mmCIF file of C-alpha atoms and ligand atoms in Angstrom:
data_model
loop_
_atom_site.group_PDB
_atom_site.id
_atom_site.type_symbol
_atom_site.label_atom_id
_atom_site.label_comp_id
_atom_site.label_asym_id
_atom_site.label_seq_id
_atom_site.Cartn_x
_atom_site.Cartn_y
_atom_site.Cartn_z
ATOM 1 C CA MET A 140 -13.890 -27.443 -19.052
ATOM 2 C CA ASP A 141 -15.639 -24.354 -17.623
ATOM 3 C CA LEU A 142 -15.111 -20.880 -19.255
ATOM 4 C CA LYS A 143 -12.860 -19.508 -16.943
ATOM 5 C CA MET A 144 -10.238 -22.982 -17.855
ATOM 6 C CA PHE A 145 -11.470 -22.490 -21.547
ATOM 7 C CA LEU A 146 -10.048 -18.828 -21.693
ATOM 8 C CA VAL A 147 -6.946 -19.591 -19.781
ATOM 9 C CA PHE A 148 -6.067 -22.384 -21.978
ATOM 10 C CA THR A 149 -7.066 -22.102 -25.078
ATOM 11 C CA PRO A 150 -4.693 -19.337 -26.127
ATOM 12 C CA PHE A 151 -1.643 -21.634 -25.037
ATOM 13 C CA LEU A 152 -2.902 -24.480 -27.065
ATOM 14 C CA LEU A 153 -3.418 -22.220 -30.211
ATOM 15 C CA HIS A 154 0.325 -20.809 -29.485
ATOM 16 C CA ALA A 155 1.505 -24.510 -29.410
ATOM 17 C CA ILE A 156 -0.345 -25.234 -32.580
ATOM 18 C CA LEU A 157 0.140 -21.691 -34.491
ATOM 19 C CA GLY A 158 3.905 -21.218 -33.347
ATOM 20 C CA PHE A 159 3.217 -17.757 -32.425
ATOM 21 C CA PRO A 160 1.849 -16.111 -29.502
ATOM 22 C CA ILE A 161 -1.678 -14.931 -29.187
ATOM 23 C CA GLN A 162 -1.769 -11.500 -28.006
ATOM 24 C CA VAL A 163 -5.553 -11.094 -26.952
ATOM 25 C CA ARG A 164 -5.035 -13.642 -23.829
ATOM 26 C CA ALA A 165 -3.889 -11.375 -21.029
ATOM 27 C CA GLU A 166 -7.123 -8.642 -22.457
ATOM 28 C CA VAL A 167 -9.531 -11.412 -22.374
ATOM 29 C CA ILE A 168 -8.504 -13.188 -18.967
ATOM 30 C CA LEU A 169 -8.175 -9.699 -17.728
ATOM 31 C CA LEU A 170 -11.655 -8.830 -18.784
ATOM 32 C CA TYR A 171 -12.718 -12.239 -17.335
ATOM 33 C CA PHE A 172 -11.553 -11.923 -14.470
ATOM 34 C CA CYS A 173 -12.608 -8.228 -13.785
ATOM 35 C CA ALA A 174 -15.961 -9.071 -14.809
ATOM 36 C CA GLU A 175 -15.689 -11.678 -11.962
ATOM 37 C CA SER A 176 -13.712 -9.198 -9.804
ATOM 38 C CA PRO A 177 -14.143 -5.857 -10.307
ATOM 39 C CA SER A 178 -12.277 -4.173 -7.197
ATOM 40 C CA PRO A 179 -8.240 -4.038 -7.003
ATOM 41 C CA THR A 180 -7.553 -6.800 -4.588
ATOM 42 C CA GLU A 181 -5.653 -5.350 -1.079
ATOM 43 C CA THR A 182 -2.555 -7.150 -2.333
ATOM 44 C CA ASP A 183 -2.325 -5.583 -5.639
ATOM 45 C CA SER A 184 -2.807 -2.293 -4.213
ATOM 46 C CA GLU A 185 0.274 -2.605 -1.586
ATOM 47 C CA ASP A 186 2.233 -3.607 -4.119
ATOM 48 C CA GLU A 187 2.217 -0.255 -5.820
ATOM 49 C CA VAL A 188 4.292 2.608 -4.428
ATOM 50 C CA ILE A 189 2.657 5.031 -2.389
ATOM 51 C CA PHE A 190 2.968 8.093 -4.293
ATOM 52 C CA ASN A 191 1.813 6.583 -7.236
ATOM 53 C CA ARG A 192 -1.413 6.559 -5.452
ATOM 54 C CA ILE A 193 -1.577 9.601 -4.411
ATOM 55 C CA LEU A 194 -0.743 10.716 -8.255
ATOM 56 C CA LYS A 195 -3.712 8.667 -9.535
ATOM 57 C CA VAL A 196 -6.051 10.072 -7.131
ATOM 58 C CA ASN A 197 -4.659 13.839 -7.616
ATOM 59 C CA LYS A 198 -4.879 14.248 -11.240
ATOM 60 C CA ASP A 199 -8.533 14.865 -10.763
ATOM 61 C CA SER A 200 -7.896 17.362 -8.152
ATOM 62 C CA SER A 201 -9.069 21.205 -8.376
ATOM 63 C CA GLN A 202 -6.162 21.769 -5.451
ATOM 64 C CA TYR A 203 -3.010 23.342 -7.683
ATOM 65 C CA LEU A 204 -0.227 20.911 -6.123
ATOM 66 C CA GLN A 205 3.356 21.292 -6.321
ATOM 67 C CA GLU A 206 5.530 18.145 -6.786
ATOM 68 C CA GLY A 207 2.031 16.607 -7.174
ATOM 69 C CA ASP A 208 0.854 16.746 -3.454
ATOM 70 C CA ILE A 209 1.933 19.827 -1.942
ATOM 71 C CA VAL A 210 0.266 23.275 -1.189
ATOM 72 C CA PRO A 211 2.623 26.020 -2.872
ATOM 73 C CA GLN A 212 2.631 28.808 0.143
ATOM 74 C CA ARG A 213 3.659 32.414 -1.531
ATOM 75 C CA SER A 214 4.577 33.830 1.867
ATOM 76 C CA ARG A 215 7.820 31.543 2.159
ATOM 77 C CA SER A 216 9.950 29.072 -0.089
ATOM 78 C CA ALA A 217 9.835 25.467 0.661
ATOM 79 C CA ILE A 218 14.086 25.748 1.738
ATOM 80 C CA SER A 219 13.665 28.315 4.027
ATOM 81 C CA CYS A 220 11.408 26.754 6.221
ATOM 82 C CA ARG A 221 12.679 27.961 10.056
ATOM 83 C CA HIS A 222 9.601 28.647 12.112
ATOM 84 C CA CYS A 223 7.496 26.067 10.430
ATOM 85 C CA ASN A 224 8.111 23.161 13.273
ATOM 86 C CA TRP A 225 5.390 22.070 15.571
ATOM 87 C CA PRO A 226 6.790 23.506 18.830
ATOM 88 C CA GLN A 227 8.054 20.945 21.687
ATOM 89 C CA SER A 228 6.376 20.701 25.226
ATOM 90 C CA SER A 229 8.766 20.483 27.965
ATOM 91 C CA ASP A 230 8.413 16.973 28.559
ATOM 92 C CA GLY A 231 9.781 16.414 25.429
ATOM 93 C CA ILE A 232 6.783 15.611 23.368
ATOM 94 C CA VAL A 233 5.873 17.355 20.404
ATOM 95 C CA ARG A 234 2.258 17.528 20.220
ATOM 96 C CA VAL A 235 0.337 18.175 17.167
ATOM 97 C CA PRO A 236 -3.123 19.232 17.790
ATOM 98 C CA TYR A 237 -5.764 18.295 14.706
ATOM 99 C CA VAL A 238 -9.610 18.181 13.904
ATOM 100 C CA LEU A 239 -11.175 15.337 12.236
ATOM 101 C CA ASP A 240 -13.796 15.856 9.449
ATOM 102 C CA PRO A 241 -16.895 15.102 10.530
ATOM 103 C CA THR A 242 -18.006 13.060 7.333
ATOM 104 C CA TYR A 243 -15.250 10.296 8.242
ATOM 105 C CA GLU A 244 -16.928 6.966 9.492
ATOM 106 C CA GLU A 245 -15.377 4.895 12.066
ATOM 107 C CA SER A 246 -13.263 2.734 9.644
ATOM 108 C CA HIS A 247 -11.482 6.335 8.447
ATOM 109 C CA ILE A 248 -11.075 7.163 11.965
ATOM 110 C CA LYS A 249 -9.697 3.993 12.619
ATOM 111 C CA GLY A 250 -7.369 4.606 9.645
ATOM 112 C CA ILE A 251 -5.942 7.774 10.267
ATOM 113 C CA HIS A 252 -5.557 6.651 13.901
ATOM 114 C CA ASP A 253 -3.369 3.776 13.266
ATOM 115 C CA ALA A 254 -1.232 6.476 11.046
ATOM 116 C CA MET A 255 -0.594 8.048 13.634
ATOM 117 C CA ALA A 256 -0.398 5.630 16.115
ATOM 118 C CA GLU A 257 2.987 4.736 14.573
ATOM 119 C CA PHE A 258 4.412 8.366 15.035
ATOM 120 C CA GLU A 259 3.824 8.236 18.404
ATOM 121 C CA THR A 260 5.353 4.745 19.015
ATOM 122 C CA LEU A 261 8.229 5.470 16.772
ATOM 123 C CA THR A 262 8.884 9.323 17.766
ATOM 124 C CA CYS A 263 8.372 11.921 20.240
ATOM 125 C CA ILE A 264 5.448 13.146 17.958
ATOM 126 C CA ASN A 265 2.069 12.989 18.959
ATOM 127 C CA PHE A 266 -1.028 13.485 17.690
ATOM 128 C CA VAL A 267 -3.684 15.112 19.928
ATOM 129 C CA LYS A 268 -7.327 16.268 19.161
ATOM 130 C CA ARG A 269 -7.152 20.186 19.370
ATOM 131 C CA LYS A 270 -8.839 21.934 21.959
ATOM 132 C CA THR A 271 -7.973 25.503 21.780
ATOM 133 C CA GLU A 272 -4.665 25.362 20.012
ATOM 134 C CA ARG A 273 -4.467 28.066 17.362
ATOM 135 C CA ASP A 274 -2.197 25.715 15.064
ATOM 136 C CA TYR A 275 -3.865 22.784 14.205
ATOM 137 C CA LEU A 276 -4.439 20.280 11.579
ATOM 138 C CA ILE A 277 -7.909 19.892 10.045
ATOM 139 C CA ILE A 278 -7.628 16.500 7.967
ATOM 140 C CA LYS A 279 -10.562 16.462 5.804
ATOM 141 C CA SER A 280 -11.850 14.090 2.910
ATOM 142 C CA ALA A 281 -10.867 17.053 0.349
ATOM 143 C CA ASP A 282 -10.111 16.275 -3.199
ATOM 144 C CA GLY A 283 -7.223 14.447 -3.344
ATOM 145 C CA CYS A 284 -4.225 13.703 -0.756
ATOM 146 C CA TRP A 285 -2.012 16.754 -0.367
ATOM 147 C CA SER A 286 -0.830 18.544 2.484
ATOM 148 C CA ASN A 287 1.223 21.852 2.943
ATOM 149 C CA TYR A 288 4.528 21.697 4.079
ATOM 150 C CA GLY A 289 5.338 22.087 7.909
ATOM 151 C CA LYS A 290 3.189 24.060 10.271
ATOM 152 C CA VAL A 291 1.793 27.263 8.135
ATOM 153 C CA GLY A 292 -0.330 28.682 11.587
ATOM 154 C CA GLY A 293 -3.968 28.400 12.282
ATOM 155 C CA GLY A 294 -5.972 25.825 10.814
ATOM 156 C CA GLN A 295 -4.326 23.896 8.059
ATOM 157 C CA THR A 296 -5.653 21.398 5.986
ATOM 158 C CA VAL A 297 -4.404 17.751 5.545
ATOM 159 C CA SER A 298 -6.867 16.328 2.770
ATOM 160 C CA VAL A 299 -7.205 12.930 2.889
ATOM 161 C CA MET A 300 -9.687 11.776 0.608
ATOM 162 C CA LYS A 301 -12.052 9.103 1.138
ATOM 163 C CA GLY A 302 -11.634 6.012 -1.032
ATOM 164 C CA GLY A 303 -8.512 7.480 -2.767
ATOM 165 C CA CYS A 304 -5.990 8.220 0.207
ATOM 166 C CA MET A 305 -7.294 5.833 3.078
ATOM 167 C CA TRP A 306 -3.845 4.054 3.264
ATOM 168 C CA LYS A 307 -1.519 4.364 6.138
ATOM 169 C CA GLY A 308 1.623 5.113 3.958
ATOM 170 C CA ILE A 309 -0.542 7.874 2.154
ATOM 171 C CA ILE A 310 -1.425 9.561 5.710
ATOM 172 C CA GLN A 311 1.494 9.385 6.755
ATOM 173 C CA HIS A 312 3.602 10.974 3.676
ATOM 174 C CA GLU A 313 0.755 13.740 4.208
ATOM 175 C CA LEU A 314 1.184 14.489 7.436
ATOM 176 C CA ASP A 315 5.310 14.059 7.318
ATOM 177 C CA HIS A 316 5.161 16.896 4.710
ATOM 178 C CA ALA A 317 3.117 18.329 7.827
ATOM 179 C CA LEU A 318 5.908 18.004 9.842
ATOM 180 C CA GLY A 319 8.020 19.568 7.637
ATOM 181 C CA PHE A 320 9.408 17.203 5.135
ATOM 182 C CA LEU A 321 9.753 17.531 1.312
ATOM 183 C CA HIS A 322 9.984 14.609 -1.190
ATOM 184 C CA GLU A 323 13.113 12.962 -0.764
ATOM 185 C CA HIS A 324 14.339 13.415 -4.239
ATOM 186 C CA SER A 325 14.554 16.952 -3.540
ATOM 187 C CA ARG A 326 17.204 16.849 -1.225
ATOM 188 C CA SER A 327 20.375 19.098 -2.516
ATOM 189 C CA ASP A 328 22.532 16.282 -2.573
ATOM 190 C CA ARG A 329 20.291 14.110 -4.424
ATOM 191 C CA ASP A 330 22.164 13.646 -7.668
ATOM 192 C CA LYS A 331 24.625 11.620 -5.596
ATOM 193 C CA HIS A 332 21.957 9.078 -5.298
ATOM 194 C CA VAL A 333 19.539 9.236 -8.140
ATOM 195 C CA LYS A 334 19.612 10.455 -11.893
ATOM 196 C CA ILE A 335 16.990 12.591 -13.222
ATOM 197 C CA MET A 336 15.861 11.304 -16.496
ATOM 198 C CA TRP A 337 14.919 14.690 -17.673
ATOM 199 C CA GLU A 338 14.429 12.815 -21.693
ATOM 200 C CA TYR A 339 11.136 11.118 -20.185
ATOM 201 C CA ILE A 340 9.965 14.369 -18.267
ATOM 202 C CA SER A 341 7.962 17.076 -20.122
ATOM 203 C CA PRO A 342 8.437 20.004 -19.863
ATOM 204 C CA ALA A 343 11.951 19.385 -19.247
ATOM 205 C CA ASP A 344 12.126 22.285 -16.520
ATOM 206 C CA ARG A 345 9.156 20.386 -14.787
ATOM 207 C CA PRO A 346 9.486 21.888 -10.979
ATOM 208 C CA ASP A 347 8.598 18.500 -9.774
ATOM 209 C CA PHE A 348 11.615 17.590 -9.867
ATOM 210 C CA LYS A 349 13.718 20.683 -8.394
ATOM 211 C CA LYS A 350 16.525 19.999 -6.254
ATOM 212 C CA PHE A 351 16.383 22.310 -3.090
ATOM 213 C CA GLU A 352 19.979 23.581 -2.601
ATOM 214 C CA ASN A 353 19.456 24.489 0.827
ATOM 215 C CA SER A 354 17.509 21.237 1.934
ATOM 216 C CA ASN A 355 18.089 20.335 5.475
ATOM 217 C CA ASN A 356 19.195 16.821 5.315
ATOM 218 C CA LEU A 357 19.800 16.892 8.947
ATOM 219 C CA GLY A 358 22.927 14.555 8.688
ATOM 220 C CA LEU A 359 21.255 11.542 7.525
ATOM 221 C CA PRO A 360 21.473 9.381 4.368
ATOM 222 C CA TYR A 361 19.616 9.669 1.254
ATOM 223 C CA ASP A 362 16.964 6.929 1.531
ATOM 224 C CA TYR A 363 15.613 5.365 -1.185
ATOM 225 C CA SER A 364 12.567 3.548 1.005
ATOM 226 C CA SER A 365 11.343 7.111 1.985
ATOM 227 C CA VAL A 366 7.656 7.070 2.491
ATOM 228 C CA MET A 367 8.571 10.133 0.864
ATOM 229 C CA HIS A 368 9.994 9.126 -2.043
ATOM 230 C CA TYR A 369 8.741 9.328 -5.825
ATOM 231 C CA GLY A 370 8.381 5.681 -7.322
ATOM 232 C CA PRO A 371 10.378 5.786 -10.614
ATOM 233 C CA TYR A 372 7.912 6.283 -13.034
ATOM 234 C CA THR A 373 6.623 9.309 -11.474
ATOM 235 C CA PHE A 374 5.341 11.914 -13.807
ATOM 236 C CA THR A 375 6.881 10.190 -16.934
ATOM 237 C CA ASN A 376 5.954 11.146 -19.839
ATOM 238 C CA THR A 377 6.814 7.511 -22.055
ATOM 239 C CA THR A 378 5.302 4.506 -20.689
ATOM 240 C CA GLY A 379 8.126 1.704 -19.611
ATOM 241 C CA ARG A 380 10.570 4.882 -19.244
ATOM 242 C CA ALA A 381 11.848 5.535 -15.236
ATOM 243 C CA THR A 382 12.128 9.061 -14.618
ATOM 244 C CA ILE A 383 14.525 8.838 -11.153
ATOM 245 C CA VAL A 384 16.928 5.777 -11.561
ATOM 246 C CA PRO A 385 18.963 4.962 -8.534
ATOM 247 C CA ILE A 386 22.657 5.435 -9.249
ATOM 248 C CA PRO A 387 24.955 3.886 -9.445
ATOM 249 C CA ASP A 388 22.925 0.564 -8.985
ATOM 250 C CA GLY A 389 19.737 1.318 -10.731
ATOM 251 C CA SER A 390 18.191 -1.736 -9.457
ATOM 252 C CA VAL A 391 17.652 -0.473 -5.953
ATOM 253 C CA HIS A 392 14.080 -0.277 -5.087
ATOM 254 C CA ILE A 393 13.192 2.994 -4.694
ATOM 255 C CA GLY A 394 9.831 3.900 -3.365
ATOM 256 C CA GLN A 395 7.644 2.762 -0.361
ATOM 257 C CA ARG A 396 4.369 0.419 0.162
ATOM 258 C CA GLN A 397 4.151 0.220 3.847
ATOM 259 C CA GLY A 398 4.638 3.414 5.787
ATOM 260 C CA LEU A 399 7.421 5.012 7.646
ATOM 261 C CA SER A 400 11.125 3.928 7.181
ATOM 262 C CA ASN A 401 13.817 3.455 9.840
ATOM 263 C CA LEU A 402 15.228 6.513 8.148
ATOM 264 C CA ASP A 403 11.926 8.824 8.076
ATOM 265 C CA VAL A 404 11.832 7.980 11.492
ATOM 266 C CA ALA A 405 15.385 8.658 12.354
ATOM 267 C CA LYS A 406 14.546 12.496 10.353
ATOM 268 C CA ILE A 407 11.763 13.130 12.259
ATOM 269 C CA ASN A 408 13.323 12.214 15.637
ATOM 270 C CA LYS A 409 16.301 14.246 14.448
ATOM 271 C CA LEU A 410 14.878 17.221 13.356
ATOM 272 C CA TYR A 411 12.409 17.663 16.175
ATOM 273 C CA ASN A 412 15.112 17.154 18.637
ATOM 274 C CA CYS A 413 13.406 14.022 20.287
ATOM 275 C CA SER A 414 15.638 11.198 22.030
ATOM 276 C CA ARG A 415 13.837 7.603 21.077
ATOM 277 C CA CYS A 416 15.224 4.318 20.253
ATOM 278 C CA SER A 417 12.944 2.528 17.908
ATOM 279 C CA THR A 418 13.407 -0.099 15.219
ATOM 280 C CA ILE A 419 11.317 -0.779 12.661
ATOM 281 C CA LEU A 420 11.028 -4.298 11.469
ATOM 282 C CA ASP A 421 9.462 -4.862 7.688
ATOM 283 C CA ALA A 422 11.056 -8.037 6.631
ATOM 284 C CA ALA A 423 8.688 -11.031 6.465
ATOM 285 C CA SER A 424 10.861 -12.216 9.264
ATOM 286 C CA GLY A 425 13.790 -11.743 11.464
ATOM 287 C CA SER A 426 15.499 -11.532 14.741
ATOM 288 C CA LEU A 427 15.923 -8.838 17.546
ATOM 289 C CA ARG A 428 17.914 -8.672 20.467
ATOM 290 C CA SER A 429 18.347 -6.395 23.462
ATOM 291 C CA ALA A 430 21.543 -4.248 23.417
ATOM 292 C CA ASN A 431 24.787 -5.834 23.778
ATOM 293 C CA HIS A 432 23.546 -9.470 23.720
ATOM 294 C CA PRO A 433 24.459 -11.844 25.231
ATOM 295 C CA ARG A 434 26.551 -9.581 27.257
ATOM 296 C CA ASN A 435 24.674 -7.229 29.707
ATOM 297 C CA TYR A 436 22.395 -4.583 28.750
ATOM 298 C CA SER A 437 22.516 -0.963 30.106
ATOM 299 C CA ASP A 438 20.631 0.683 32.773
ATOM 300 C CA ASN A 439 17.307 3.077 31.742
ATOM 301 C CA THR A 440 16.878 1.989 28.466
ATOM 302 C CA ASN A 441 13.487 2.200 26.919
ATOM 303 C CA CYS A 442 13.379 0.416 23.558
ATOM 304 C CA VAL A 443 10.479 -0.339 20.961
ATOM 305 C CA TRP A 444 10.977 -2.563 17.986
ATOM 306 C CA LEU A 445 7.913 -2.440 15.792
ATOM 307 C CA ILE A 446 7.517 -5.331 13.531
ATOM 308 C CA ARG A 447 5.601 -4.795 10.574
ATOM 309 C CA THR A 448 5.447 -7.300 7.975
ATOM 310 C CA GLN A 449 3.211 -7.065 4.423
ATOM 311 C CA SER A 450 0.820 -9.589 5.413
ATOM 312 C CA GLY A 451 -0.001 -12.577 7.614
ATOM 313 C CA LYS A 452 0.279 -12.948 11.482
ATOM 314 C CA ILE A 453 3.491 -12.072 13.091
ATOM 315 C CA SER A 454 4.573 -15.003 15.578
ATOM 316 C CA LEU A 455 7.408 -14.095 18.211
ATOM 317 C CA HIS A 456 9.263 -16.649 19.473
ATOM 318 C CA PHE A 457 12.421 -16.218 21.954
ATOM 319 C CA GLN A 458 15.306 -17.851 21.860
ATOM 320 C CA ALA A 459 17.357 -16.463 24.944
ATOM 321 C CA PHE A 460 15.837 -14.328 27.954
ATOM 322 C CA GLU A 461 18.027 -13.299 31.159
ATOM 323 C CA LEU A 462 16.106 -10.081 32.639
ATOM 324 C CA GLN A 463 16.419 -8.888 36.370
ATOM 325 C CA ARG A 464 13.817 -10.254 38.468
ATOM 326 C CA THR A 465 11.942 -7.468 40.259
ATOM 327 C CA ARG A 466 8.750 -7.785 42.164
ATOM 328 C CA GLY A 467 5.922 -7.696 39.231
ATOM 329 C CA CYS A 468 8.644 -6.748 36.600
ATOM 330 C CA GLN A 469 8.174 -3.482 37.682
ATOM 331 C CA GLY A 470 12.074 -2.697 36.993
ATOM 332 C CA ASP A 471 13.353 -4.370 34.006
ATOM 333 C CA TYR A 472 10.644 -6.071 31.271
ATOM 334 C CA VAL A 473 9.701 -6.891 28.105
ATOM 335 C CA LYS A 474 6.325 -6.407 26.864
ATOM 336 C CA VAL A 475 4.652 -7.487 23.949
ATOM 337 C CA TYR A 476 1.303 -5.638 22.083
ATOM 338 C CA ASP A 477 -1.144 -7.034 19.343
ATOM 339 C CA GLY A 478 -0.243 -3.933 16.740
ATOM 340 C CA SER A 479 1.821 -0.567 16.539
ATOM 341 C CA SER A 480 1.020 1.131 19.677
ATOM 342 C CA LYS A 481 1.268 1.127 23.533
ATOM 343 C CA SER A 482 -2.446 1.278 23.239
ATOM 344 C CA SER A 483 -2.911 -1.977 21.258
ATOM 345 C CA ALA A 484 -3.991 -4.863 22.954
ATOM 346 C CA VAL A 485 -1.503 -6.684 25.473
ATOM 347 C CA LEU A 486 -0.120 -9.703 24.099
ATOM 348 C CA MET A 487 2.491 -10.819 26.615
ATOM 349 C CA ASP A 488 2.353 -8.558 29.741
ATOM 350 C CA LYS A 489 5.576 -7.462 31.752
ATOM 351 C CA THR A 490 7.820 -10.099 31.803
ATOM 352 C CA CYS A 491 10.796 -10.717 33.669
ATOM 353 C CA GLY A 492 13.109 -13.521 35.121
ATOM 354 C CA SER A 493 15.129 -16.537 33.350
ATOM 355 C CA LYS A 494 12.264 -18.678 32.078
ATOM 356 C CA ILE A 495 12.018 -18.067 28.383
ATOM 357 C CA PRO A 496 8.422 -16.874 27.387
ATOM 358 C CA ASN A 497 5.922 -19.307 25.172
ATOM 359 C CA ASP A 498 5.631 -18.425 21.739
ATOM 360 C CA VAL A 499 3.802 -14.870 21.518
ATOM 361 C CA VAL A 500 1.346 -14.630 17.999
ATOM 362 C CA ALA A 501 -0.547 -11.728 16.993
ATOM 363 C CA SER A 502 -3.640 -11.357 15.494
ATOM 364 C CA SER A 503 -2.537 -9.238 12.735
ATOM 365 C CA ASN A 504 1.076 -8.312 10.701
ATOM 366 C CA LEU A 505 1.684 -5.728 13.185
ATOM 367 C CA MET A 506 3.297 -6.367 16.455
ATOM 368 C CA LEU A 507 5.074 -4.249 19.233
ATOM 369 C CA VAL A 508 8.204 -5.474 21.499
ATOM 370 C CA GLU A 509 8.901 -2.900 24.145
ATOM 371 C CA PHE A 510 11.725 -3.329 26.523
ATOM 372 C CA VAL A 511 12.652 -1.499 29.313
ATOM 373 C CA THR A 512 15.196 -1.307 32.390
ATOM 374 C CA ASP A 513 15.553 0.257 35.331
ATOM 375 C CA GLY A 514 18.238 2.247 37.039
ATOM 376 C CA ALA A 515 19.571 -0.773 38.793
ATOM 377 C CA GLY A 516 20.853 -4.627 38.388
ATOM 378 C CA THR A 517 21.178 -6.178 34.551
ATOM 379 C CA ALA A 518 21.429 -9.207 32.691
ATOM 380 C CA ALA A 519 22.182 -10.940 29.296
ATOM 381 C CA GLY A 520 18.948 -9.390 28.041
ATOM 382 C CA PHE A 521 17.104 -11.474 25.146
ATOM 383 C CA GLN A 522 17.113 -12.544 21.580
ATOM 384 C CA ALA A 523 14.106 -13.727 19.784
ATOM 385 C CA THR A 524 13.178 -14.631 15.930
ATOM 386 C CA PHE A 525 9.818 -13.520 14.079
ATOM 387 C CA THR A 526 8.015 -15.017 11.328
ATOM 388 C CA SER A 527 4.639 -14.069 9.632
ATOM 389 C CA GLY A 528 2.612 -16.047 7.790
ATOM 390 C CA ARG A 529 2.467 -15.725 4.024
ATOM 391 C CA SER A 530 -0.584 -14.515 2.123
ATOM 392 C CA GLU A 531 -2.407 -16.390 -0.846
ATOM 393 C CA ASN A 532 -1.123 -13.843 -3.274
ATOM 394 C CA LYS A 533 2.588 -13.187 -1.839
ATOM 395 C CA GLU A 534 5.110 -12.958 -4.429
ATOM 396 C CA ASN A 535 7.841 -15.465 -2.945
ATOM 397 C CA GLY A 536 10.676 -12.710 -4.691
ATOM 398 C CA LYS A 537 10.352 -9.968 -2.507
ATOM 399 C CA GLU A 538 10.425 -11.775 0.374
ATOM 400 C CA LYS A 539 13.849 -10.532 2.536
ATOM 401 C CA GLN A 540 14.894 -11.544 6.147
ATOM 402 C CA SER A 541 16.131 -8.975 8.300
ATOM 403 C CA VAL A 542 18.216 -9.248 11.558
ATOM 404 C CA SER A 543 18.013 -5.754 14.168
ATOM 405 C CA ASN A 544 19.859 -5.631 16.759
ATOM 406 C CA GLN A 545 19.079 -2.702 19.410
ATOM 407 C CA PRO A 546 20.525 0.201 17.748
ATOM 408 C CA SER A 547 24.450 0.127 18.405
ATOM 409 C CA SER A 548 25.790 3.520 19.640
ATOM 410 C CA SER A 549 26.500 4.732 15.665
ATOM 411 C CA GLN A 550 22.950 3.626 14.705
ATOM 412 C CA ARG A 551 21.520 5.275 18.156
ATOM 413 C CA LYS A 552 22.981 8.843 16.908
ATOM 414 C CA ASN A 553 20.978 8.459 14.373
ATOM 415 C CA ILE A 554 18.035 7.426 15.621
ATOM 416 C CA VAL A 555 18.017 10.448 18.662
HETATM 417 ZN ZN1 ZN B 757 4.286 14.117 -1.184
#
């Protein structure tokens, strides 16, 4: 028996012999494995709520921060941010100029660009390199993960510290603050959806849990899985006691691990008056189909589905396919990308007609499906399923399945 097996099994044997658990075993085993593998695995980190990671990094920050990661502004209150939206161009695109810290390395820049790409795919926000614009983001590796709330004017810092904040969800969280979004639990209607457990919060009037009575909720629902939601134990003064409990069902999961949610996207599109048809599919498997399928789809649509599983390579399998046939599929088509953006590599180029396409496999846990229709001719559309290979560390209990149609008219109201 080697040392590892000895350490793992000895406590169990002793437990069996002595009749009481040997409390040291977890620590001993942990120490052994820590010595062997000093850094957490990617899966461990992915399983942590984004906001917890932000707080861990920010506890050493010298920056004074409200609610854990927002730079306070004396000149205005967070609830009366009327002129802090970024301007919309006549083409409907909201271009947010930015400059990047010159000390970022290639991998950091890629991480930031990947986080930005999802905004561009799902909303009308485009982060663009600054030329001469007066108002812009200075994305740099300062001390922690933090941001201002909304557009401040001039160059404003979004701190994405190397090492601690280089996670897609964290970058998106801080960029979302800069677009004008507060933490979800600060909404005026939060008391209908979560109970703040003041007895586990010190001091009792801690401003991080302040509710903004005049928050602009955009007529969209409270979102437990917003990338802007605190985790359940944020700022607790008693280990194991939650500070935020969903009501009426306390077992509802709160906080986020992966990035923007569908409601985060809907809120951005509503605040910025964007017309976008986009859906995130973040379960381990699920399905998607064109609107009305198997009845005919509408003319002049342009919809995307971002399949974003936690791990594994995504496989897409078409079950039904019937699109108006045009030369070069320039009219109606489905196109599939190997990543989260239309600038990602193409896995399946514009496809139309009635032959069911071959399965498509992405190189990672991200795949983008685009469905475009022109102003003439229609057909039954398509239906497809997706699955993702599981990583070795995957907990089966966390797997879930989602089904998505193209947004129905009522959903579309939320998305537009
Ligand atoms: Zn925040």
